[in-house]
Tab-separated table of C-alpha atoms in Angstrom:
chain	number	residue	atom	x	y	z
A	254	UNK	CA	-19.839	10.841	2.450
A	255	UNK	CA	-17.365	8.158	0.812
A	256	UNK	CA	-18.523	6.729	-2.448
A	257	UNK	CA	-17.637	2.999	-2.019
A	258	UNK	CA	-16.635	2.767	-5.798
A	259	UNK	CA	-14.439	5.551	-6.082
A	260	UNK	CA	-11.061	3.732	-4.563
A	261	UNK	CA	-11.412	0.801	-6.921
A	262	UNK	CA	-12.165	2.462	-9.615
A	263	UNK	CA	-9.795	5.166	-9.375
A	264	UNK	CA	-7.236	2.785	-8.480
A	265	UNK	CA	-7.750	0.389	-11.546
A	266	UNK	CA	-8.193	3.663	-13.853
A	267	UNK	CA	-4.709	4.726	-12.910
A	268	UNK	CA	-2.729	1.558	-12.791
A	269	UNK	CA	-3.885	1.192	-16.427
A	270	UNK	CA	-3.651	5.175	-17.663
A	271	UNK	CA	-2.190	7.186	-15.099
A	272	UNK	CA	1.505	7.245	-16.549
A	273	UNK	CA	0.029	7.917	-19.969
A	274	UNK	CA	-1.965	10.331	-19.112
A	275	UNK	CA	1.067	11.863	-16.707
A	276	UNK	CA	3.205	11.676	-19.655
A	277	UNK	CA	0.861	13.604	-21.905
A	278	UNK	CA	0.063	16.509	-18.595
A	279	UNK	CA	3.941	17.013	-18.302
A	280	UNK	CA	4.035	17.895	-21.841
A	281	UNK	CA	1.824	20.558	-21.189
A	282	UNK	CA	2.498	21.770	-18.204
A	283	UNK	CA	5.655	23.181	-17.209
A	284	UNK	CA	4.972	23.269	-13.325
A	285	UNK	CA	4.902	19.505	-12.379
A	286	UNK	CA	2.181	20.039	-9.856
A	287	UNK	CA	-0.093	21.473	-12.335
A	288	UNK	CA	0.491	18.326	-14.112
A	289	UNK	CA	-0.176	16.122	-11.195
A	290	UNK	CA	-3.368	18.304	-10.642
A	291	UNK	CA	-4.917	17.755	-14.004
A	292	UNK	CA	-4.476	14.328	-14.362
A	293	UNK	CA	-6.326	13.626	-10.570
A	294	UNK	CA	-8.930	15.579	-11.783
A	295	UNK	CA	-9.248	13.711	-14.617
A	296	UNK	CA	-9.314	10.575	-12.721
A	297	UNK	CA	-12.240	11.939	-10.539
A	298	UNK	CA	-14.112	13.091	-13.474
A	299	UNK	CA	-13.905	9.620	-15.763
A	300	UNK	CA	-15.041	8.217	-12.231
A	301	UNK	CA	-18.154	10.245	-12.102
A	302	UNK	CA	-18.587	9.906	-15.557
A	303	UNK	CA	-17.839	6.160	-15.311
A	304	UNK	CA	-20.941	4.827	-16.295
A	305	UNK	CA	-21.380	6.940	-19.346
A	306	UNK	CA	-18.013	5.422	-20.781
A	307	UNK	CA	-19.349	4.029	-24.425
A	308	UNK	CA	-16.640	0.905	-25.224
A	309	UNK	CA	-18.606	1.006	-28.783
A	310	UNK	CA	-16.920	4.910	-29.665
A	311	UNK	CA	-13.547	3.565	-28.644
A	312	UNK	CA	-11.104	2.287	-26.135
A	313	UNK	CA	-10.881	3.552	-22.693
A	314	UNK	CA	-7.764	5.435	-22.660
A	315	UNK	CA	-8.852	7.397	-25.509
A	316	UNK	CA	-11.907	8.169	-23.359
A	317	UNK	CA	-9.553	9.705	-20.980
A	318	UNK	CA	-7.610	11.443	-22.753
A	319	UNK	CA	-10.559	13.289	-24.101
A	320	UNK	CA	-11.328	14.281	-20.449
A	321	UNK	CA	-7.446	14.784	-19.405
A	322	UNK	CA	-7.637	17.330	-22.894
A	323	UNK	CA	-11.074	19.566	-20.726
A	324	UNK	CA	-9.463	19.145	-17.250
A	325	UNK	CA	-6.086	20.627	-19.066
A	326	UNK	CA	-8.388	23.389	-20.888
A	327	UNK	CA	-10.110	24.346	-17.196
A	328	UNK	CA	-6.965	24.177	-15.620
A	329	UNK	CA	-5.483	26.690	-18.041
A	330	UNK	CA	-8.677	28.709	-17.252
A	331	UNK	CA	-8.625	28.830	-13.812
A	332	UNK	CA	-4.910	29.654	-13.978
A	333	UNK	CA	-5.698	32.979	-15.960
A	334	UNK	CA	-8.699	33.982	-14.071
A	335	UNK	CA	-6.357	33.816	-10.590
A	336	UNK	CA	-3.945	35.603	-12.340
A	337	UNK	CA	-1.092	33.308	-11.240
A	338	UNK	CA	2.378	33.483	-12.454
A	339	UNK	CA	2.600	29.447	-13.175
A	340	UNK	CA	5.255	29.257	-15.898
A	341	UNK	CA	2.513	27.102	-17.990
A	342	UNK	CA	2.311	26.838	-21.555
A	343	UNK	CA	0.658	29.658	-23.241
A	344	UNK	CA	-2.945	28.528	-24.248
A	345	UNK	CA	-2.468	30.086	-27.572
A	346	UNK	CA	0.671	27.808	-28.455
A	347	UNK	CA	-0.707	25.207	-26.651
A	348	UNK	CA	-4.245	24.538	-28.009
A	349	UNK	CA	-5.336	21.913	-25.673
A	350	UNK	CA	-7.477	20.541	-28.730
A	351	UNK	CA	-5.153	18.304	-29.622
A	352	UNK	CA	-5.431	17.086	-33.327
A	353	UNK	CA	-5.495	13.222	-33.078
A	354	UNK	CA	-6.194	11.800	-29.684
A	355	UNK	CA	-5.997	8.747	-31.575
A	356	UNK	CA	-2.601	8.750	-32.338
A	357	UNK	CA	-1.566	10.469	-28.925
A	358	UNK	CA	-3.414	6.924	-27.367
A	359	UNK	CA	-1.422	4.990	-30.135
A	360	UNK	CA	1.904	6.249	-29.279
A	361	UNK	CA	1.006	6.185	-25.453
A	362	UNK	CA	0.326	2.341	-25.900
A	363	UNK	CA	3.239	1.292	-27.864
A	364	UNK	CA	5.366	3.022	-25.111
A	365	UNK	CA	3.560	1.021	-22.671
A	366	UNK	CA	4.488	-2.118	-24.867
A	367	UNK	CA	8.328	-1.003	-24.884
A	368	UNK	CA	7.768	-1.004	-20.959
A	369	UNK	CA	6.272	-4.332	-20.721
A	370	UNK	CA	9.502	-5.760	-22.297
A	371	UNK	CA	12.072	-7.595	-20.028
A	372	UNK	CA	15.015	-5.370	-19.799
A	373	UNK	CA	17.170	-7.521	-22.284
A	374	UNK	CA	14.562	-7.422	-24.825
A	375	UNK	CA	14.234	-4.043	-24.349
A	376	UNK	CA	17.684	-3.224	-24.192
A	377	UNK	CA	18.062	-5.213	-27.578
A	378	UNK	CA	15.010	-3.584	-29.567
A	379	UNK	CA	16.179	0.449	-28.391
A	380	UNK	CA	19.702	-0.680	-29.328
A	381	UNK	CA	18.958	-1.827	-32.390
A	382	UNK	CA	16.346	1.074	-33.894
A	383	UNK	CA	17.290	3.748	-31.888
A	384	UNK	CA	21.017	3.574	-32.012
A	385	UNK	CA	21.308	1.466	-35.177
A	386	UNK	CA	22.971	-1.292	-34.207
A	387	UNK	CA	23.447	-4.533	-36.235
A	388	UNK	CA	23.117	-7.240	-34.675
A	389	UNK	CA	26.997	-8.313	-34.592
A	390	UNK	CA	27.794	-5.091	-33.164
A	391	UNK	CA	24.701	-5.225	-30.456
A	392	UNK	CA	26.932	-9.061	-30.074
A	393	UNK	CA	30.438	-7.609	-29.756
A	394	UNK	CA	29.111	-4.827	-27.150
A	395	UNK	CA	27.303	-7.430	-24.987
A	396	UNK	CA	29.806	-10.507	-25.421
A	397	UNK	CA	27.010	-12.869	-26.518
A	398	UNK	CA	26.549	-14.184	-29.741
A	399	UNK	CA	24.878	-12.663	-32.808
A	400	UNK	CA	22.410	-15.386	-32.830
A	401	UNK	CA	21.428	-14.451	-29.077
A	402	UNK	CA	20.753	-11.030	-30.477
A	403	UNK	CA	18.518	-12.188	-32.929
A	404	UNK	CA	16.415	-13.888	-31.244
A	405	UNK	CA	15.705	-11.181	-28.398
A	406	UNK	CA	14.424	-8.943	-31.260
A	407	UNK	CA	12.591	-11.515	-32.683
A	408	UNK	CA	10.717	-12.249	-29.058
A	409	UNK	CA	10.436	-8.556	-28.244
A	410	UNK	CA	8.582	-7.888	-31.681
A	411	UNK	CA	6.279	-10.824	-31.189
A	412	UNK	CA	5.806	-9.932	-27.747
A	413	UNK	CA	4.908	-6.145	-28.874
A	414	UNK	CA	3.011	-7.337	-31.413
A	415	UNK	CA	0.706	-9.016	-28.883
A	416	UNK	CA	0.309	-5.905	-26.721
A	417	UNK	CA	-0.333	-3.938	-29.097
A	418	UNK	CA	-3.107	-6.509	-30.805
A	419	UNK	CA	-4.405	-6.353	-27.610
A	420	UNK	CA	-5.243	-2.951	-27.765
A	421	UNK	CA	-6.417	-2.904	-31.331
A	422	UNK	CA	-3.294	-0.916	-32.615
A	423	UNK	CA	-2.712	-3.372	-34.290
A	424	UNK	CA	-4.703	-6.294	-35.941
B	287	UNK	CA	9.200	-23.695	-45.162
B	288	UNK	CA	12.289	-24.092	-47.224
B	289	UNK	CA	14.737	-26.719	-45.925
B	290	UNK	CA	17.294	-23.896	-44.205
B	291	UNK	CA	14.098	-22.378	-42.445
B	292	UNK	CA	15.697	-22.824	-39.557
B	293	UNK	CA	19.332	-20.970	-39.890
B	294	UNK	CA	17.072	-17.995	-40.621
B	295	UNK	CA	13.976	-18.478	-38.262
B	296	UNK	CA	14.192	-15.824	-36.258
B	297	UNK	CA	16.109	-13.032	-38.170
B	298	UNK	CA	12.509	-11.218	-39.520
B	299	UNK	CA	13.176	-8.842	-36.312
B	300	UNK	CA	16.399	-7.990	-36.895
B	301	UNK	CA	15.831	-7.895	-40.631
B	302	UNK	CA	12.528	-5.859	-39.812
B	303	UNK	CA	14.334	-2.972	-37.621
B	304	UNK	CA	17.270	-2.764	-39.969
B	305	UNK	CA	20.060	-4.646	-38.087
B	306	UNK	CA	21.703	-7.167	-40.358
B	307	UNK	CA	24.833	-6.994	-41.756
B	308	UNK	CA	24.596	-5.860	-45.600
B	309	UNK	CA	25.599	-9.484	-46.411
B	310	UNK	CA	23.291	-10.943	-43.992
B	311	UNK	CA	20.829	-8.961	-45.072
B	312	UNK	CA	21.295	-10.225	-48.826
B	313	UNK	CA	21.447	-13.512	-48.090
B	314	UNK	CA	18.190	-13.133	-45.607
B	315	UNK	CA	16.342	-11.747	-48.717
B	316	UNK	CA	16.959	-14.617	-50.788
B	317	UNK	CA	15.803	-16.820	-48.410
B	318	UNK	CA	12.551	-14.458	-47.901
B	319	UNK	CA	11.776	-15.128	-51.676
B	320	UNK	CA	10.737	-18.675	-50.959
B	321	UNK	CA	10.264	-18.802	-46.824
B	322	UNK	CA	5.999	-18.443	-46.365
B	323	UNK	CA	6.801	-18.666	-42.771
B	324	UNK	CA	9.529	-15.523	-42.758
B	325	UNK	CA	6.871	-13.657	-45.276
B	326	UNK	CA	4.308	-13.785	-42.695
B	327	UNK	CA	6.478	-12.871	-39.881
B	328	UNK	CA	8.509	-10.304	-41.663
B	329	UNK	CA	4.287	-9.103	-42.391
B	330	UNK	CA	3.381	-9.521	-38.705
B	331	UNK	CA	6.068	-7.157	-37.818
B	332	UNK	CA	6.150	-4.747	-40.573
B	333	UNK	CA	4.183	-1.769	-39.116
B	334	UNK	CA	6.805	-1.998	-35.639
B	335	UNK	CA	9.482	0.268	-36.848
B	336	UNK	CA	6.837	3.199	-37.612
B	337	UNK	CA	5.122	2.667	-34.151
B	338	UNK	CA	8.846	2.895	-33.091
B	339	UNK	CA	9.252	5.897	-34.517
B	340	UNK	CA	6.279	7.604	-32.850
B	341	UNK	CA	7.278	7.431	-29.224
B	342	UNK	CA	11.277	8.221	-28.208
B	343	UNK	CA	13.824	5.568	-26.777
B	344	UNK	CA	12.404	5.096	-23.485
B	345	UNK	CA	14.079	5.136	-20.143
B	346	UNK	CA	14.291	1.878	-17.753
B	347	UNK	CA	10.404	2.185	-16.874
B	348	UNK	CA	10.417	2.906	-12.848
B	349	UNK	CA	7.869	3.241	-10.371
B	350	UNK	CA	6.748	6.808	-10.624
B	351	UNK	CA	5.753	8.378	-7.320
B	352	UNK	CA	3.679	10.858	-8.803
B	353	UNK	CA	1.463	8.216	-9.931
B	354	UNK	CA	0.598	7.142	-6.557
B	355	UNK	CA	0.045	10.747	-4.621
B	356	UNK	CA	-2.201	11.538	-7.812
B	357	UNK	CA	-4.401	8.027	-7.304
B	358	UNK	CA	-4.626	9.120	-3.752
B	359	UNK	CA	-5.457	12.287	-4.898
B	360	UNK	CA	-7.980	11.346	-7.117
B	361	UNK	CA	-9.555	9.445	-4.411
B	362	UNK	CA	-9.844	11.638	-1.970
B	363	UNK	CA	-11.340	14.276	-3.733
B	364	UNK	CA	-14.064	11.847	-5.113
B	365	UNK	CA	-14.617	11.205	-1.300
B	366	UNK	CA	-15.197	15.086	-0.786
B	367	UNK	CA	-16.948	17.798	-2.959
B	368	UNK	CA	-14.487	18.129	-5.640
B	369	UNK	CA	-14.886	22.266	-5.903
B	370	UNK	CA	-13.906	22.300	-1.986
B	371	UNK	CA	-11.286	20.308	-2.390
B	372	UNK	CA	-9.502	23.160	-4.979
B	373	UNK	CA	-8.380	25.238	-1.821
B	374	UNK	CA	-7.037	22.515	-0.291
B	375	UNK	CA	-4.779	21.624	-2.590
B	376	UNK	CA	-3.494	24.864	-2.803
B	377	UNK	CA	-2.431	24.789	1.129
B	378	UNK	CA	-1.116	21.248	0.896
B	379	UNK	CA	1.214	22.173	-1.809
B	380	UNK	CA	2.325	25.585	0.465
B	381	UNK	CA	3.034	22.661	3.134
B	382	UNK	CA	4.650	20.380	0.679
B	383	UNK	CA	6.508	22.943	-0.696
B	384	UNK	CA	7.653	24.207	3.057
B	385	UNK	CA	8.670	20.884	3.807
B	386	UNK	CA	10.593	20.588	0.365
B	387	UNK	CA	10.148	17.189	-0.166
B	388	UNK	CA	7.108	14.877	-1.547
B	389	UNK	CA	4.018	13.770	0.542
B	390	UNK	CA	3.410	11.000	1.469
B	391	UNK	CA	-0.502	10.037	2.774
B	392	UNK	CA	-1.523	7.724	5.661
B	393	UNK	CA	-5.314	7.635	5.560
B	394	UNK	CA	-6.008	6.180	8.873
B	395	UNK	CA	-9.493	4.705	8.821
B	396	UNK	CA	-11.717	5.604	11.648
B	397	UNK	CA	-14.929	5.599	12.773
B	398	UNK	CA	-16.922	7.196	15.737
B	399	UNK	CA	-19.582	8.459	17.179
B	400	UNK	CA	-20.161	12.441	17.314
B	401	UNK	CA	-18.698	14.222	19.874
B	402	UNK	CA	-20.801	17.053	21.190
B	403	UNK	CA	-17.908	20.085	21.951
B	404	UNK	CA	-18.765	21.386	25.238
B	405	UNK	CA	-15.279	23.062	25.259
B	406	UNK	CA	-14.486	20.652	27.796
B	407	UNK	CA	-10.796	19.141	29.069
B	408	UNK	CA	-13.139	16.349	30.640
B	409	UNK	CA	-11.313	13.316	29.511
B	410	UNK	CA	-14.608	11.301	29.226
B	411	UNK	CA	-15.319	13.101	25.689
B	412	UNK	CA	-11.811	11.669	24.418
B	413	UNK	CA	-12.866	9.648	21.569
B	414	UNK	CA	-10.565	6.785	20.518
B	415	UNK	CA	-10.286	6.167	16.761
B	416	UNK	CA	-10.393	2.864	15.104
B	417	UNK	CA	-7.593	2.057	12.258
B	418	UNK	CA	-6.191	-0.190	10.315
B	419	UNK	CA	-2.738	0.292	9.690
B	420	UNK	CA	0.593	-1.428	9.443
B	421	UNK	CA	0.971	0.954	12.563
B	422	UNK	CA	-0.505	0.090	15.611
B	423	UNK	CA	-1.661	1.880	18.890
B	424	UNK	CA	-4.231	4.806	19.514
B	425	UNK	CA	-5.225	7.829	18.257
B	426	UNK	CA	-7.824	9.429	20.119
B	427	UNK	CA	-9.373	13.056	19.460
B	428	UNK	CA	-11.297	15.588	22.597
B	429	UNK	CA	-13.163	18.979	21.639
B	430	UNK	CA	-11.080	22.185	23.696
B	431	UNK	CA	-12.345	25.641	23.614
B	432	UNK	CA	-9.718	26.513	21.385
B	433	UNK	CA	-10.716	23.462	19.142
B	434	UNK	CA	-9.916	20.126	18.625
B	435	UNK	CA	-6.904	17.835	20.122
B	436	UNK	CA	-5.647	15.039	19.072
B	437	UNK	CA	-3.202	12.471	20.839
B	438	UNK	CA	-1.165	9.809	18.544
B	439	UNK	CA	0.343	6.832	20.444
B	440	UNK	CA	1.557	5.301	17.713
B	441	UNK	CA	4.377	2.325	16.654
B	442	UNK	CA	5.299	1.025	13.869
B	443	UNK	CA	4.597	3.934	11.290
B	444	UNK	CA	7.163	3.505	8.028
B	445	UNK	CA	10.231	5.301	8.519
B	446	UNK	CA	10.430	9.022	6.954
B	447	UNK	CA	12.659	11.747	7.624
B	448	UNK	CA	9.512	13.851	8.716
B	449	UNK	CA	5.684	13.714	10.081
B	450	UNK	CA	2.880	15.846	9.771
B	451	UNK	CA	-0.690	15.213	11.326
B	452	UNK	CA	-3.514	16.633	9.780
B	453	UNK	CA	-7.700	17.010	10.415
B	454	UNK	CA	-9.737	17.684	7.879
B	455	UNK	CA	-12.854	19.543	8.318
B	456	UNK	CA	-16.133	18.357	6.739
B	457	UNK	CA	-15.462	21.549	4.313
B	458	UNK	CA	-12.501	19.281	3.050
B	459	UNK	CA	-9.941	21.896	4.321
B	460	UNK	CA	-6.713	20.492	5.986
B	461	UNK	CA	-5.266	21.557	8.732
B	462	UNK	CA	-1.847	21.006	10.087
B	463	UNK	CA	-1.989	19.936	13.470
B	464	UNK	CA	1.641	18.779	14.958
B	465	UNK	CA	4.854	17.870	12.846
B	466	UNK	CA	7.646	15.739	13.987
B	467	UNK	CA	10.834	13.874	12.757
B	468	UNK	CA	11.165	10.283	12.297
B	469	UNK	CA	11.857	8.457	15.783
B	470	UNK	CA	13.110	5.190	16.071
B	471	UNK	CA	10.549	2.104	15.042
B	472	UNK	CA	8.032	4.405	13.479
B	473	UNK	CA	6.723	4.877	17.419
B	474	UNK	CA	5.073	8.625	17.247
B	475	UNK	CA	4.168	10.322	20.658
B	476	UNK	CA	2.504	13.169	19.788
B	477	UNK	CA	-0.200	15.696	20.632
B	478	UNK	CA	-1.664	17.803	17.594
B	479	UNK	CA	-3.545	20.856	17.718
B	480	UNK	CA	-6.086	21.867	15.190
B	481	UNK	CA	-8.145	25.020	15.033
B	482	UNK	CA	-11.545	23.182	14.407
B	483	UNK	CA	-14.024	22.008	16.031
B	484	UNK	CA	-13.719	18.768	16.780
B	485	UNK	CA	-18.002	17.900	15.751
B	486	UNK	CA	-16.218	19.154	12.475
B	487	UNK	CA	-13.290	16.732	12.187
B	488	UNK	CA	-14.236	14.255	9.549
B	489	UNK	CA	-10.898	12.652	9.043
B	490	UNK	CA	-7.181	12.573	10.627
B	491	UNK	CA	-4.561	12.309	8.256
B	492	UNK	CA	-0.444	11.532	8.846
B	493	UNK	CA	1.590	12.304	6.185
B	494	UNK	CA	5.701	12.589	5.837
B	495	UNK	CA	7.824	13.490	3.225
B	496	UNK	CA	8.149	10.344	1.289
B	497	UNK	CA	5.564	9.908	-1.151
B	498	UNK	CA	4.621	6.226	-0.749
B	499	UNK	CA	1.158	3.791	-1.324
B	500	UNK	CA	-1.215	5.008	1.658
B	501	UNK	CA	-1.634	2.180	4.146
B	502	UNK	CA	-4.959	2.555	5.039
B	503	UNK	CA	-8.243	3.677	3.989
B	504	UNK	CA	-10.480	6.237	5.991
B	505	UNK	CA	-13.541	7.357	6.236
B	506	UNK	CA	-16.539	8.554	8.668
């Protein structure tokens, strides 16, 4: 029997969260397909559980990551129980409760602001905070002038800024 | 706005993430002192560099082709009992893993009526399947005593290195039924074999080695 709202559902649930929630799975799992697995089954389980999604206890994604956190925990489980030899992280190291969703969701959105850049903003913001830059040098390196630099950090702030407003990271 | 607003207007980024020049930086400051406009956008983008430092430089962001097989995934087991679907997965990973290479899905959409399995070659029980595909042609299925076999006529199918047809029983299990390499415009002529019986076929599946967006939808 097909469900006739499981495709769009699914499909709009993983176009907004699926490399998130990827991101997080390959963290914990050192066999990529195990990874794969748990995040389709979380997919299937926020749609089944779709309708008891409460926007009022928080945002979506954080919703899912509380599922992708159990589908992670029975994975582990069932792993142990078939006595497989998956190189997967040790439950006890790996706790699977993770401390603060909330900040897990918060990091997983800025990325996703990062990603939204255009590749010269981008380019411009990881130059200058993640390799330190100043803004002549990011100029010298690029042959464009300092001003140029400027204002592509300036944009790609404002433009993060937004995204992340958005998404109530920030206000 | 002070009167040289606009020689500084847009350095509360740079100034913000650390990446003025010392003496830029000095003379950027002593401008902030009396610049409400750079105040509030040195304020807007204040909490940035300790968002910043939560997540790593990121890569060029590229289409991930995991995400795709895992949406398909996801979708097909929320067509099927999802418990069922836990052994399958377990013998489409031994194929994937035999074929050394990705997967990629082709859900050809279908629908018939059922096909009562006399264990007859009687070509009047053939039962041509309805699709919609970028590919075009037939598929058709007939019940054998052995089980269930299914002729692709196909052109048209994306190119990949490698095939693999597939029917999937109303348990959910897959079964292989006929591989083949990639032939000149997508055409496929092939007959597949499946160990089922064919009143038990719910869906055909082709998939290759490339893991790409499934072109069509199926379903009973």
């Amino acid at each position: 029997m097909i469900d006739s709202t499981a495709r769009p559902i699914i499909e709009s649930l993983s176009r907004d969260h699926s490399a998130s929630l990827l991101a997080w799975s390959r963290g914990r799992f050192s066999d990529p397909r195990d990874a794969e697995e748990v995040v389709a089954d979380t997919l299937v389980r926020a749609w089944r559980h779709f309708d008891q999604y409460d926007p009022t206890r928080g945002t979506e994604r954080a919703w899912l990551f509380g599922i992708a956190r159990n589908a992670a925990a029975d994975h582990h489980r069932k792993a142990k129980r078939h006595l497989r030899s998956l190189p997967v992280a040790d439950p006890a190291d790996d706790p699977i409760d993770d401390p603060d969703i909330d900040r897990l969701v918060e990091s997983s959105y800025v990325s996703d602001a990062l990603g939204a850049l255009s590749d010269e903003h981008r380019a411009a913001v990881i130059d200058a905070y993640y390799n330190g830059r100043t803004t002549t040098q990011i100029a010298r390196n690029q042959h464009i002038p300092p001003g140029t630099v400027k204002s592509r950090l300036y944009y790609a702030l404002k433009a993060m800024r937004g995204h992340l407003e958005e998404r109530g990271v920030l206000q | 706005m002070t009167e040289n607003h606009d020689q500084f207007r847009d350095w509360a980024a740079a100034y913000v993430l650390g990446a003025l020049d010392p003496v830029e930086r000095i003379d950027y400051e002593r401008h902030l002192r009396a610049c409400a406009q750079c105040q509030t956008d040195v304020g807007e983008f204040a909490a940035l560099p300790g968002l910043l430092a939560q997540v790593g430089p990121p890569g060029k962001p590229e289409d991930d082709p995991a995400k795709g097989r895992i949406t398909q995934l996801a979708i097909a087991r929320a067509n099927h009992d999802y418990g069922r679907l836990s052994a399958n997965m377990r013998r489409w990973r031994l194929a994937a893993v035999a074929a050394a290479a990705a997967v990629i899905v082709l859900i050809v959409a279908f629908g018939w009526t059922a096909v009562t399995n006399g264990g007859s070659n009687d070509d009047s029980e053939r039962t041509e399947l309805a699709f919609d595909a970028a590919a075009t042609g037939t598929i058709a299925i007939d019940g054998r005593l052995w089980g269930t076999n299914i002729e692709v006529n196909l052109t048209g199918l994306p190119q990949r290195d490698a095939y693999q047809l597939w029917a999937v029983d109303e348990s959910g299990t897959w079964i292989v039924a006929a591989t083949w390499t990639s032939t000149p415009g997508g055409r496929a002529k092939v007959t597949g074999a499946a160990a089922v019986d064919v009143g038990a076929v719910t869906r055909v599946m082709i998939t290759s080695t490339d893991r790409e967006d499934v072109l069509v939808d199926a379903g009973p």
